[in-house]
mmCIF file of C-alpha atoms and ligand atoms in Angstrom:
data_model
loop_
_atom_site.group_PDB
_atom_site.id
_atom_site.type_symbol
_atom_site.label_atom_id
_atom_site.label_comp_id
_atom_site.label_asym_id
_atom_site.label_seq_id
_atom_site.Cartn_x
_atom_site.Cartn_y
_atom_site.Cartn_z
ATOM 1 C CA MET V 200 33.872 227.231 49.067
ATOM 2 C CA SER V 201 32.304 223.791 48.444
ATOM 3 C CA SER V 202 33.048 222.352 45.013
ATOM 4 C CA ARG V 203 30.098 221.014 43.044
ATOM 5 C CA PRO V 204 30.181 217.286 42.149
ATOM 6 C CA THR V 205 31.402 216.415 38.665
ATOM 7 C CA THR V 206 32.070 213.336 36.595
ATOM 8 C CA ARG V 207 34.484 212.646 33.760
ATOM 9 C CA ALA V 208 32.795 212.365 30.354
ATOM 10 C CA VAL V 209 33.838 211.864 26.741
ATOM 11 C CA LEU V 210 32.139 214.494 24.606
ATOM 12 C CA ILE V 211 31.323 215.311 20.996
ATOM 13 C CA GLU V 212 32.126 218.970 20.450
ATOM 14 C CA ARG V 213 32.448 218.996 16.680
ATOM 15 C CA HIS V 214 31.245 216.636 13.938
ATOM 16 C CA VAL V 215 34.600 215.389 12.767
ATOM 17 C CA PRO V 216 36.786 212.226 12.881
ATOM 18 C CA PRO V 217 37.086 210.197 16.115
ATOM 19 C CA GLU V 218 40.208 212.139 17.203
ATOM 20 C CA ALA V 219 38.040 215.172 17.887
ATOM 21 C CA PHE V 220 36.471 213.551 20.965
ATOM 22 C CA VAL V 221 37.326 215.546 24.098
ATOM 23 C CA GLU V 222 37.284 214.513 27.756
ATOM 24 C CA ARG V 223 36.073 216.904 30.444
ATOM 25 C CA ASP V 224 34.703 217.126 33.949
ATOM 26 C CA VAL V 225 30.991 217.849 33.691
ATOM 27 C CA PRO V 226 28.507 218.668 36.470
ATOM 28 C CA LEU V 227 26.833 215.718 38.152
ATOM 29 C CA ALA V 228 23.470 216.353 39.808
ATOM 30 C CA ASP V 229 22.371 214.602 42.984
ATOM 31 C CA PRO V 230 19.695 212.033 42.154
ATOM 32 C CA GLY V 231 16.283 213.708 42.315
ATOM 33 C CA PRO V 232 12.922 212.057 43.037
ATOM 34 C CA GLY V 233 12.752 208.697 41.262
ATOM 35 C CA GLU V 234 16.372 208.906 40.099
ATOM 36 C CA VAL V 235 19.468 206.802 40.681
ATOM 37 C CA HIS V 236 23.167 207.623 40.536
ATOM 38 C CA LEU V 237 24.919 204.788 38.689
ATOM 39 C CA ARG V 238 28.723 204.509 38.566
ATOM 40 C CA VAL V 239 29.468 203.310 35.046
ATOM 41 C CA ALA V 240 31.691 200.247 34.731
ATOM 42 C CA ALA V 241 31.048 199.665 31.029
ATOM 43 C CA ALA V 242 29.393 201.528 28.157
ATOM 44 C CA GLY V 243 28.355 199.788 24.940
ATOM 45 C CA VAL V 244 29.447 201.395 21.666
ATOM 46 C CA ASN V 245 26.937 201.343 18.821
ATOM 47 C CA PHE V 246 27.167 202.230 15.153
ATOM 48 C CA ALA V 247 24.660 204.990 15.857
ATOM 49 C CA ASP V 248 27.307 206.627 18.112
ATOM 50 C CA LEU V 249 29.507 206.942 15.015
ATOM 51 C CA MET V 250 26.632 208.490 13.089
ATOM 52 C CA MET V 251 25.958 210.852 15.992
ATOM 53 C CA ARG V 252 29.619 211.870 16.058
ATOM 54 C CA ALA V 253 29.489 212.460 12.296
ATOM 55 C CA GLY V 254 26.420 214.662 12.676
ATOM 56 C CA LEU V 255 24.255 212.204 10.753
ATOM 57 C CA TYR V 256 21.943 211.121 13.563
ATOM 58 C CA GLY V 257 18.516 212.658 13.995
ATOM 59 C CA THR V 258 17.803 212.520 17.723
ATOM 60 C CA VAL V 259 20.621 214.429 19.450
ATOM 61 C CA PRO V 260 20.935 216.964 22.267
ATOM 62 C CA PRO V 261 22.850 220.229 21.750
ATOM 63 C CA ARG V 262 26.661 219.924 21.653
ATOM 64 C CA PRO V 263 28.801 219.274 23.569
ATOM 65 C CA HIS V 264 27.204 215.985 24.518
ATOM 66 C CA SER V 265 28.288 212.485 25.269
ATOM 67 C CA PRO V 266 27.083 209.568 23.130
ATOM 68 C CA GLY V 267 26.275 206.168 24.635
ATOM 69 C CA PHE V 268 22.926 204.383 24.687
ATOM 70 C CA GLU V 269 23.686 201.670 27.243
ATOM 71 C CA VAL V 270 25.691 201.272 30.422
ATOM 72 C CA ALA V 271 26.285 198.721 33.164
ATOM 73 C CA GLY V 272 27.556 199.617 36.598
ATOM 74 C CA GLU V 273 26.855 199.939 40.297
ATOM 75 C CA VAL V 274 24.236 201.977 42.114
ATOM 76 C CA VAL V 275 25.929 204.694 44.213
ATOM 77 C CA ALA V 276 22.920 206.559 45.586
ATOM 78 C CA VAL V 277 19.160 206.687 45.121
ATOM 79 C CA GLY V 278 16.885 209.727 45.154
ATOM 80 C CA PRO V 279 13.687 210.208 47.143
ATOM 81 C CA GLY V 280 10.926 207.732 46.401
ATOM 82 C CA VAL V 281 13.124 205.075 44.806
ATOM 83 C CA ASP V 282 12.131 201.605 46.000
ATOM 84 C CA GLY V 283 13.835 198.403 45.013
ATOM 85 C CA TRP V 284 17.379 199.706 44.434
ATOM 86 C CA ARG V 285 20.146 200.014 47.010
ATOM 87 C CA PRO V 286 23.705 201.332 46.797
ATOM 88 C CA GLY V 287 26.124 198.609 45.742
ATOM 89 C CA GLU V 288 23.693 196.740 43.457
ATOM 90 C CA ARG V 289 24.685 195.978 39.853
ATOM 91 C CA ALA V 290 22.447 197.245 37.096
ATOM 92 C CA VAL V 291 22.262 197.781 33.364
ATOM 93 C CA ALA V 292 20.426 200.725 31.810
ATOM 94 C CA GLY V 293 19.383 202.039 28.435
ATOM 95 C CA LEU V 294 19.808 205.778 27.813
ATOM 96 C CA ARG V 295 19.007 208.218 25.032
ATOM 97 C CA TYR V 296 22.622 209.479 25.150
ATOM 98 C CA GLY V 297 25.294 210.247 27.765
ATOM 99 C CA GLY V 298 26.723 206.779 28.440
ATOM 100 C CA TYR V 299 30.386 207.675 27.718
ATOM 101 C CA ALA V 300 30.784 209.000 31.273
ATOM 102 C CA HIS V 301 31.971 207.624 34.594
ATOM 103 C CA ASP V 302 28.663 208.429 36.320
ATOM 104 C CA VAL V 303 25.101 208.913 35.161
ATOM 105 C CA VAL V 304 22.020 210.095 37.032
ATOM 106 C CA ILE V 305 18.970 208.525 35.442
ATOM 107 C CA PRO V 306 15.364 207.527 36.234
ATOM 108 C CA ALA V 307 15.291 204.330 38.312
ATOM 109 C CA GLU V 308 12.773 202.855 35.870
ATOM 110 C CA ARG V 309 15.535 202.598 33.261
ATOM 111 C CA LEU V 310 17.509 200.151 35.424
ATOM 112 C CA LEU V 311 17.430 196.386 35.137
ATOM 113 C CA ARG V 312 19.256 193.680 37.083
ATOM 114 C CA TYR V 313 21.511 191.440 35.033
ATOM 115 C CA PRO V 314 22.656 187.868 35.657
ATOM 116 C CA GLU V 315 25.665 187.167 37.907
ATOM 117 C CA VAL V 316 27.332 185.179 35.130
ATOM 118 C CA LEU V 317 27.730 188.310 33.003
ATOM 119 C CA SER V 318 30.535 190.836 33.420
ATOM 120 C CA PRO V 319 29.615 194.541 33.237
ATOM 121 C CA ALA V 320 31.114 194.644 29.723
ATOM 122 C CA GLU V 321 28.940 191.718 28.616
ATOM 123 C CA ALA V 322 25.825 193.255 30.189
ATOM 124 C CA ALA V 323 26.461 196.640 28.558
ATOM 125 C CA ALA V 324 26.899 194.869 25.210
ATOM 126 C CA MET V 325 23.389 193.435 25.171
ATOM 127 C CA PRO V 326 20.471 195.907 25.416
ATOM 128 C CA VAL V 327 20.602 197.821 22.129
ATOM 129 C CA VAL V 328 21.655 195.053 19.782
ATOM 130 C CA PHE V 329 19.463 192.303 21.221
ATOM 131 C CA LEU V 330 16.405 194.536 21.549
ATOM 132 C CA THR V 331 16.842 195.842 18.001
ATOM 133 C CA ALA V 332 17.223 192.338 16.611
ATOM 134 C CA TRP V 333 14.250 191.150 18.680
ATOM 135 C CA VAL V 334 11.962 193.934 17.510
ATOM 136 C CA CYS V 335 13.030 193.510 13.857
ATOM 137 C CA LEU V 336 12.573 189.739 13.844
ATOM 138 C CA PHE V 337 9.641 189.086 16.122
ATOM 139 C CA GLU V 338 7.612 192.324 16.322
ATOM 140 C CA ALA V 339 8.118 193.894 12.880
ATOM 141 C CA ALA V 340 8.655 190.849 10.623
ATOM 142 C CA ARG V 341 6.775 188.380 12.881
ATOM 143 C CA ALA V 342 9.307 185.746 11.817
ATOM 144 C CA ARG V 343 8.143 182.168 12.341
ATOM 145 C CA PRO V 344 10.068 178.904 12.789
ATOM 146 C CA GLU V 345 11.371 177.393 9.556
ATOM 147 C CA GLU V 346 11.217 180.671 7.661
ATOM 148 C CA THR V 347 14.429 181.862 6.048
ATOM 149 C CA VAL V 348 15.997 185.112 7.208
ATOM 150 C CA LEU V 349 18.838 187.065 5.603
ATOM 151 C CA VAL V 350 20.905 189.049 8.129
ATOM 152 C CA LEU V 351 23.136 191.729 6.584
ATOM 153 C CA GLY V 352 26.128 192.648 8.772
ATOM 154 C CA ALA V 353 25.743 189.260 10.494
ATOM 155 C CA GLY V 354 29.159 189.610 12.167
ATOM 156 C CA GLY V 355 28.312 192.967 13.765
ATOM 157 C CA GLY V 356 26.548 193.856 17.005
ATOM 158 C CA VAL V 357 22.923 193.637 15.904
ATOM 159 C CA GLY V 358 23.887 190.950 13.395
ATOM 160 C CA THR V 359 25.357 188.477 15.912
ATOM 161 C CA ALA V 360 22.326 189.067 18.152
ATOM 162 C CA ALA V 361 19.878 188.551 15.265
ATOM 163 C CA VAL V 362 21.542 185.327 14.133
ATOM 164 C CA GLN V 363 21.349 183.896 17.661
ATOM 165 C CA LEU V 364 17.716 184.906 18.176
ATOM 166 C CA ALA V 365 16.684 183.565 14.779
ATOM 167 C CA VAL V 366 18.537 180.258 15.124
ATOM 168 C CA GLY V 367 17.063 179.894 18.618
ATOM 169 C CA ARG V 368 13.527 180.202 17.168
ATOM 170 C CA GLY V 369 14.178 177.582 14.523
ATOM 171 C CA LEU V 370 14.624 179.910 11.563
ATOM 172 C CA ARG V 371 17.024 179.177 8.760
ATOM 173 C CA VAL V 372 19.653 181.943 8.689
ATOM 174 C CA VAL V 373 21.913 183.198 5.946
ATOM 175 C CA GLY V 374 24.090 186.235 6.488
ATOM 176 C CA THR V 375 26.691 188.555 5.041
ATOM 177 C CA ALA V 376 29.928 189.716 6.674
ATOM 178 C CA GLY V 377 33.104 191.347 5.442
ATOM 179 C CA GLU V 378 35.834 189.091 6.856
ATOM 180 C CA GLU V 379 36.483 185.359 6.828
ATOM 181 C CA ARG V 380 36.807 185.236 10.640
ATOM 182 C CA LYS V 381 33.361 186.839 10.974
ATOM 183 C CA ARG V 382 31.805 184.488 8.429
ATOM 184 C CA ARG V 383 33.270 181.425 10.162
ATOM 185 C CA PHE V 384 32.045 182.652 13.553
ATOM 186 C CA VAL V 385 28.533 183.285 12.241
ATOM 187 C CA THR V 386 28.212 179.781 10.784
ATOM 188 C CA GLU V 387 30.362 177.660 13.105
ATOM 189 C CA GLU V 388 29.700 179.385 16.456
ATOM 190 C CA LEU V 389 26.267 180.959 15.992
ATOM 191 C CA GLY V 390 24.638 178.339 13.773
ATOM 192 C CA ALA V 391 23.801 180.220 10.559
ATOM 193 C CA ASP V 392 23.468 178.003 7.486
ATOM 194 C CA ALA V 393 25.723 180.179 5.348
ATOM 195 C CA CYS V 394 27.444 183.560 5.396
ATOM 196 C CA PHE V 395 28.674 185.413 2.314
ATOM 197 C CA ASP V 396 31.174 188.193 1.711
ATOM 198 C CA SER V 397 29.475 191.568 2.184
ATOM 199 C CA ARG V 398 32.207 193.290 0.145
ATOM 200 C CA ALA V 399 31.623 191.053 -2.904
ATOM 201 C CA GLU V 400 28.478 190.435 -4.963
ATOM 202 C CA TRP V 401 26.428 188.345 -2.510
ATOM 203 C CA GLU V 402 22.953 188.363 -4.034
ATOM 204 C CA SER V 403 23.531 185.408 -6.372
ATOM 205 C CA SER V 404 25.207 183.415 -3.573
ATOM 206 C CA VAL V 405 22.215 183.980 -1.296
ATOM 207 C CA ARG V 406 19.860 182.978 -4.130
ATOM 208 C CA ALA V 407 21.846 179.808 -4.796
ATOM 209 C CA SER V 408 21.839 178.992 -1.085
ATOM 210 C CA VAL V 409 18.137 179.513 -0.367
ATOM 211 C CA GLY V 410 16.697 178.487 -3.741
ATOM 212 C CA GLU V 411 14.592 180.323 -6.330
ATOM 213 C CA ARG V 412 11.701 180.929 -3.943
ATOM 214 C CA GLY V 413 13.854 183.414 -2.033
ATOM 215 C CA ILE V 414 13.902 184.632 1.581
ATOM 216 C CA ASP V 415 11.022 185.270 3.950
ATOM 217 C CA VAL V 416 12.671 188.016 5.998
ATOM 218 C CA ALA V 417 15.579 190.386 5.285
ATOM 219 C CA LEU V 418 17.176 192.478 8.050
ATOM 220 C CA ASP V 419 18.837 195.441 6.333
ATOM 221 C CA PRO V 420 20.905 198.030 8.240
ATOM 222 C CA VAL V 421 22.962 199.047 5.206
ATOM 223 C CA GLY V 422 20.720 200.781 2.655
ATOM 224 C CA GLY V 423 21.616 201.721 -0.921
ATOM 225 C CA LYS V 424 22.240 198.845 -3.310
ATOM 226 C CA ALA V 425 21.962 196.305 -0.480
ATOM 227 C CA THR V 426 18.321 197.247 0.017
ATOM 228 C CA ALA V 427 17.616 196.758 -3.678
ATOM 229 C CA ALA V 428 19.193 193.282 -3.519
ATOM 230 C CA CYS V 429 17.141 192.382 -0.430
ATOM 231 C CA ARG V 430 13.961 193.424 -2.215
ATOM 232 C CA ARG V 431 14.782 191.238 -5.232
ATOM 233 C CA LEU V 432 15.470 188.266 -2.952
ATOM 234 C CA LEU V 433 12.144 188.394 -1.087
ATOM 235 C CA ALA V 434 9.790 185.413 -1.527
ATOM 236 C CA PRO V 435 6.042 186.045 -1.867
ATOM 237 C CA LEU V 436 4.822 187.350 1.521
ATOM 238 C CA GLY V 437 8.435 188.199 2.363
ATOM 239 C CA ARG V 438 9.195 191.130 4.696
ATOM 240 C CA LEU V 439 12.104 193.548 4.425
ATOM 241 C CA VAL V 440 12.950 195.228 7.725
ATOM 242 C CA PHE V 441 15.000 198.389 7.182
ATOM 243 C CA TYR V 442 16.683 199.697 10.312
ATOM 244 C CA GLY V 443 19.909 201.520 9.403
ATOM 245 C CA LEU V 444 21.887 203.327 6.713
ATOM 246 C CA SER V 445 25.505 202.231 7.310
ATOM 247 C CA ASP V 446 26.173 202.986 3.664
ATOM 248 C CA ALA V 447 26.010 206.693 4.602
ATOM 249 C CA VAL V 448 29.113 206.380 6.811
ATOM 250 C CA PRO V 449 31.782 204.678 4.711
ATOM 251 C CA GLY V 450 34.759 206.179 6.535
ATOM 252 C CA ARG V 451 36.062 208.144 9.505
ATOM 253 C CA ARG V 452 35.251 211.551 8.068
ATOM 254 C CA ARG V 453 31.819 212.904 7.477
ATOM 255 C CA SER V 454 31.014 213.060 3.773
ATOM 256 C CA LEU V 455 27.708 214.752 3.100
ATOM 257 C CA PRO V 456 27.835 213.850 -0.629
ATOM 258 C CA ARG V 457 28.368 210.206 0.286
ATOM 259 C CA ALA V 458 25.527 210.333 2.815
ATOM 260 C CA ALA V 459 23.303 211.897 0.155
ATOM 261 C CA LEU V 460 24.316 209.203 -2.356
ATOM 262 C CA ALA V 461 23.428 206.436 0.122
ATOM 263 C CA TRP V 462 20.065 208.087 0.693
ATOM 264 C CA LEU V 463 19.419 208.568 -3.024
ATOM 265 C CA ARG V 464 20.308 205.036 -4.084
ATOM 266 C CA THR V 465 18.159 203.441 -1.395
ATOM 267 C CA PRO V 466 15.037 202.306 -3.275
ATOM 268 C CA ARG V 467 11.672 204.025 -2.871
ATOM 269 C CA PHE V 468 8.732 201.654 -2.676
ATOM 270 C CA HIS V 469 5.497 202.387 -4.463
ATOM 271 C CA PRO V 470 2.639 200.580 -2.679
ATOM 272 C CA LEU V 471 1.581 198.983 -5.965
ATOM 273 C CA SER V 472 5.033 197.468 -6.420
ATOM 274 C CA LEU V 473 4.553 195.776 -3.042
ATOM 275 C CA VAL V 474 1.135 194.488 -4.104
ATOM 276 C CA GLU V 475 2.513 193.121 -7.371
ATOM 277 C CA ARG V 476 5.075 190.972 -5.568
ATOM 278 C CA ASN V 477 3.222 190.285 -2.294
ATOM 279 C CA ILE V 478 6.008 191.788 -0.219
ATOM 280 C CA GLY V 479 6.153 194.130 2.742
ATOM 281 C CA VAL V 480 8.623 196.782 3.887
ATOM 282 C CA LEU V 481 8.923 197.712 7.560
ATOM 283 C CA GLY V 482 11.059 200.207 9.460
ATOM 284 C CA VAL V 483 12.398 199.922 13.001
ATOM 285 C CA HIS V 484 13.895 202.675 15.175
ATOM 286 C CA LEU V 485 14.402 201.535 18.759
ATOM 287 C CA LEU V 486 14.698 205.052 20.178
ATOM 288 C CA HIS V 487 11.328 205.989 18.722
ATOM 289 C CA LEU V 488 9.563 203.136 20.487
ATOM 290 C CA GLY V 489 9.024 205.012 23.737
ATOM 291 C CA SER V 490 5.289 204.376 23.725
ATOM 292 C CA ARG V 491 5.964 200.625 23.458
ATOM 293 C CA GLU V 492 8.178 200.538 26.578
ATOM 294 C CA PRO V 493 5.892 197.865 28.123
ATOM 295 C CA LEU V 494 6.887 195.637 25.215
ATOM 296 C CA LEU V 495 10.621 196.293 25.408
ATOM 297 C CA ARG V 496 11.262 195.726 29.103
ATOM 298 C CA PRO V 497 9.870 192.175 29.231
ATOM 299 C CA ALA V 498 11.753 191.413 26.010
ATOM 300 C CA LEU V 499 15.024 192.586 27.585
ATOM 301 C CA GLU V 500 14.299 190.604 30.756
ATOM 302 C CA ALA V 501 13.731 187.507 28.622
ATOM 303 C CA ILE V 502 16.966 188.197 26.747
ATOM 304 C CA PHE V 503 18.952 188.405 30.006
ATOM 305 C CA GLN V 504 17.254 185.237 31.308
ATOM 306 C CA ALA V 505 18.277 183.439 28.127
ATOM 307 C CA ALA V 506 21.841 184.713 28.630
ATOM 308 C CA ALA V 507 21.813 183.383 32.211
ATOM 309 C CA ALA V 508 20.670 180.013 30.872
ATOM 310 C CA GLY V 509 23.454 180.016 28.281
ATOM 311 C CA GLU V 510 20.974 180.157 25.378
ATOM 312 C CA LEU V 511 22.149 183.591 24.194
ATOM 313 C CA ARG V 512 25.605 185.051 24.490
ATOM 314 C CA PRO V 513 26.875 188.596 24.354
ATOM 315 C CA VAL V 514 29.566 188.715 21.677
ATOM 316 C CA VAL V 515 32.123 191.211 22.983
ATOM 317 C CA ASP V 516 34.954 191.536 20.503
ATOM 318 C CA ARG V 517 37.103 194.178 22.198
ATOM 319 C CA THR V 518 37.037 196.508 25.142
ATOM 320 C CA PHE V 519 38.720 199.920 25.206
ATOM 321 C CA PRO V 520 39.213 202.283 28.164
ATOM 322 C CA LEU V 521 36.336 204.576 29.080
ATOM 323 C CA SER V 522 38.327 207.668 28.130
ATOM 324 C CA ARG V 523 38.840 210.023 25.215
ATOM 325 C CA ASP V 524 41.610 207.801 23.783
ATOM 326 C CA GLY V 525 39.517 204.691 24.282
ATOM 327 C CA ALA V 526 36.549 206.230 22.476
ATOM 328 C CA VAL V 527 38.810 207.361 19.602
ATOM 329 C CA ALA V 528 40.220 203.834 19.225
ATOM 330 C CA ALA V 529 36.791 202.190 19.555
ATOM 331 C CA HIS V 530 35.228 204.374 16.864
ATOM 332 C CA ALA V 531 38.218 203.917 14.542
ATOM 333 C CA TYR V 532 37.952 200.133 14.998
ATOM 334 C CA ILE V 533 34.262 200.099 14.021
ATOM 335 C CA HIS V 534 34.828 202.501 11.112
ATOM 336 C CA ALA V 535 37.429 200.022 9.832
ATOM 337 C CA ARG V 536 34.655 197.345 9.954
ATOM 338 C CA ARG V 537 36.865 195.112 12.076
ATOM 339 C CA ASN V 538 34.502 194.414 14.969
ATOM 340 C CA LEU V 539 33.105 190.921 15.370
ATOM 341 C CA GLY V 540 30.123 191.639 17.605
ATOM 342 C CA LYS V 541 30.336 194.461 20.120
ATOM 343 C CA VAL V 542 32.898 197.000 21.232
ATOM 344 C CA VAL V 543 32.625 198.218 24.833
ATOM 345 C CA LEU V 544 34.294 201.038 26.797
ATOM 346 C CA CYS V 545 35.328 199.957 30.307
ATOM 347 C CA ALA V 546 36.227 201.993 33.391
ATOM 348 C CA PRO V 547 39.644 201.015 34.818
ATOM 349 C CA GLU V 548 38.278 199.108 37.810
ATOM 350 C CA ALA V 549 35.656 197.114 35.790
HETATM 351 N N1 NAP N 149 17.053 201.336 13.973
HETATM 352 C C1 NAP N 149 17.545 201.017 15.159
HETATM 353 O O1 NAP N 149 16.858 201.115 16.170
HETATM 354 C C2 NAP N 149 18.952 200.533 15.246
HETATM 355 C C3 NAP N 149 19.469 200.078 16.465
HETATM 356 C C4 NAP N 149 20.783 199.583 16.486
HETATM 357 C C5 NAP N 149 21.538 199.579 15.313
HETATM 358 N N2 NAP N 149 21.009 200.063 14.171
HETATM 359 C C6 NAP N 149 21.791 200.062 12.936
HETATM 360 O O2 NAP N 149 22.220 198.728 12.709
HETATM 361 C C7 NAP N 149 23.481 198.729 12.069
HETATM 362 C C8 NAP N 149 24.438 197.892 12.870
HETATM 363 O O3 NAP N 149 24.675 198.536 14.114
HETATM 364 P P1 NAP N 149 25.730 197.941 15.127
HETATM 365 O O4 NAP N 149 25.861 198.905 16.234
HETATM 366 O O5 NAP N 149 25.383 196.538 15.444
HETATM 367 O O6 NAP N 149 27.078 198.007 14.281
HETATM 368 P P2 NAP N 149 28.005 196.808 13.779
HETATM 369 O O7 NAP N 149 27.163 195.902 12.976
HETATM 370 O O8 NAP N 149 28.648 196.206 14.967
HETATM 371 O O9 NAP N 149 29.130 197.505 12.931
HETATM 372 C C9 NAP N 149 28.969 197.885 11.646
HETATM 373 C C10 NAP N 149 29.100 196.696 10.653
HETATM 374 O O10 NAP N 149 28.259 197.009 9.559
HETATM 375 C C11 NAP N 149 28.856 196.581 8.371
HETATM 376 N N3 NAP N 149 28.885 197.704 7.425
HETATM 377 C C12 NAP N 149 28.248 197.709 6.259
HETATM 378 N N4 NAP N 149 28.441 198.862 5.632
HETATM 379 C C13 NAP N 149 29.244 199.605 6.396
HETATM 380 C C14 NAP N 149 29.809 200.892 6.267
HETATM 381 N N5 NAP N 149 29.575 201.647 5.195
HETATM 382 N N6 NAP N 149 30.606 201.354 7.246
HETATM 383 C C15 NAP N 149 30.850 200.603 8.318
HETATM 384 N N7 NAP N 149 30.319 199.366 8.499
HETATM 385 C C16 NAP N 149 29.524 198.870 7.535
HETATM 386 C C17 NAP N 149 30.247 196.118 8.708
HETATM 387 O O11 NAP N 149 30.227 194.721 8.650
HETATM 388 P P3 NAP N 149 30.926 193.919 7.456
HETATM 389 O O12 NAP N 149 32.160 194.667 7.049
HETATM 390 O O13 NAP N 149 31.202 192.602 8.115
HETATM 391 O O14 NAP N 149 29.906 193.856 6.390
HETATM 392 C C18 NAP N 149 30.488 196.547 10.142
HETATM 393 O O15 NAP N 149 31.232 195.615 10.881
HETATM 394 C C19 NAP N 149 23.858 200.215 11.907
HETATM 395 O O16 NAP N 149 23.434 200.656 10.642
HETATM 396 C C20 NAP N 149 23.047 200.891 12.987
HETATM 397 O O17 NAP N 149 22.821 202.258 12.723
HETATM 398 C C21 NAP N 149 19.743 200.541 14.117
#
């Protein structure tokens, strides 16, 4: 009897703390027309994976399923009709889910080559955070050189990407972060003008730093009271880009009351209140940008080119094994708000 091919995957079975991750062999299909089999060397971990695990993420497949929006690895086999990819080539890919696995079979059009100078872990750390930051800054807010941008969570994945992109375009950047080592990194290594303690009252410090006029752009992935502070800080013609609700996931366990509180205390905006103050509010959800794929791919290519030229850098804080225990430790680390930049799961040979 021939055994069907499988791969090892880390799965969400129940919406509970990180320890409830399980690891199983799951079926692996041969690549069909237009598909590629990629052996995963590294899988980026995103805050949205934590929300997915907690059952607080909208776009999810039925359980059990594996989280993971981005992987880097090596092409093992290509399906019929695939041109331009050969076994043995290195590639990075964005997924809707399923990246916490040792193999994925995905459409070839999702693959991108990445620069030689990057390790698989560094490549897997870039797509989601840099694309999100890019879309927030340059597509949604249309940020221009010499404007002032406030980046909440500046020491995190999207945050470290946003600070680099903004500084690179000649914007003035102020940020918030929860630890001294993050704040120092954001100012001394990434070039932000100032970075304030996200766990303390930071609104008055930002105001004192940027002046009474306020900020032109605020990138807000937190929600709740932070959103209200961002709104107060906006200068005339300022834009608030809302792209996450971290406030809904304060700890390792799912708390529906806490999630509801975060939702309730996030301000609602009456259009007239925007008119009164000449401000705008925008939302960004990368996964819901499917119809703008032609915009995202060139942006990601430009981001990787800039990384090859040393103009942008993936900030990989820690890697953990691509296994159930590794995923547990990675999620616990991010829940504890300790990550400076990205956390990545790596296969043993990567
Ligand atoms: N809309 C989109 O398309 C999109 C795409 C990617 C990410 N996002 C969102 O962007 C945010 C950042 O994502 P990321 O993957 O780059 O994560 P991350 O920033 O690397 O990690 C989370 C960071 O957020 C800060 N934070 C603030 N409140 C928190 C809370 N209640 N619990 C935990 N951390 C909290 C912490 O920084 P400090 O302690 O230093 O303040 C923490 O280090 C998340 O809200 C995520 O859902 C949205």
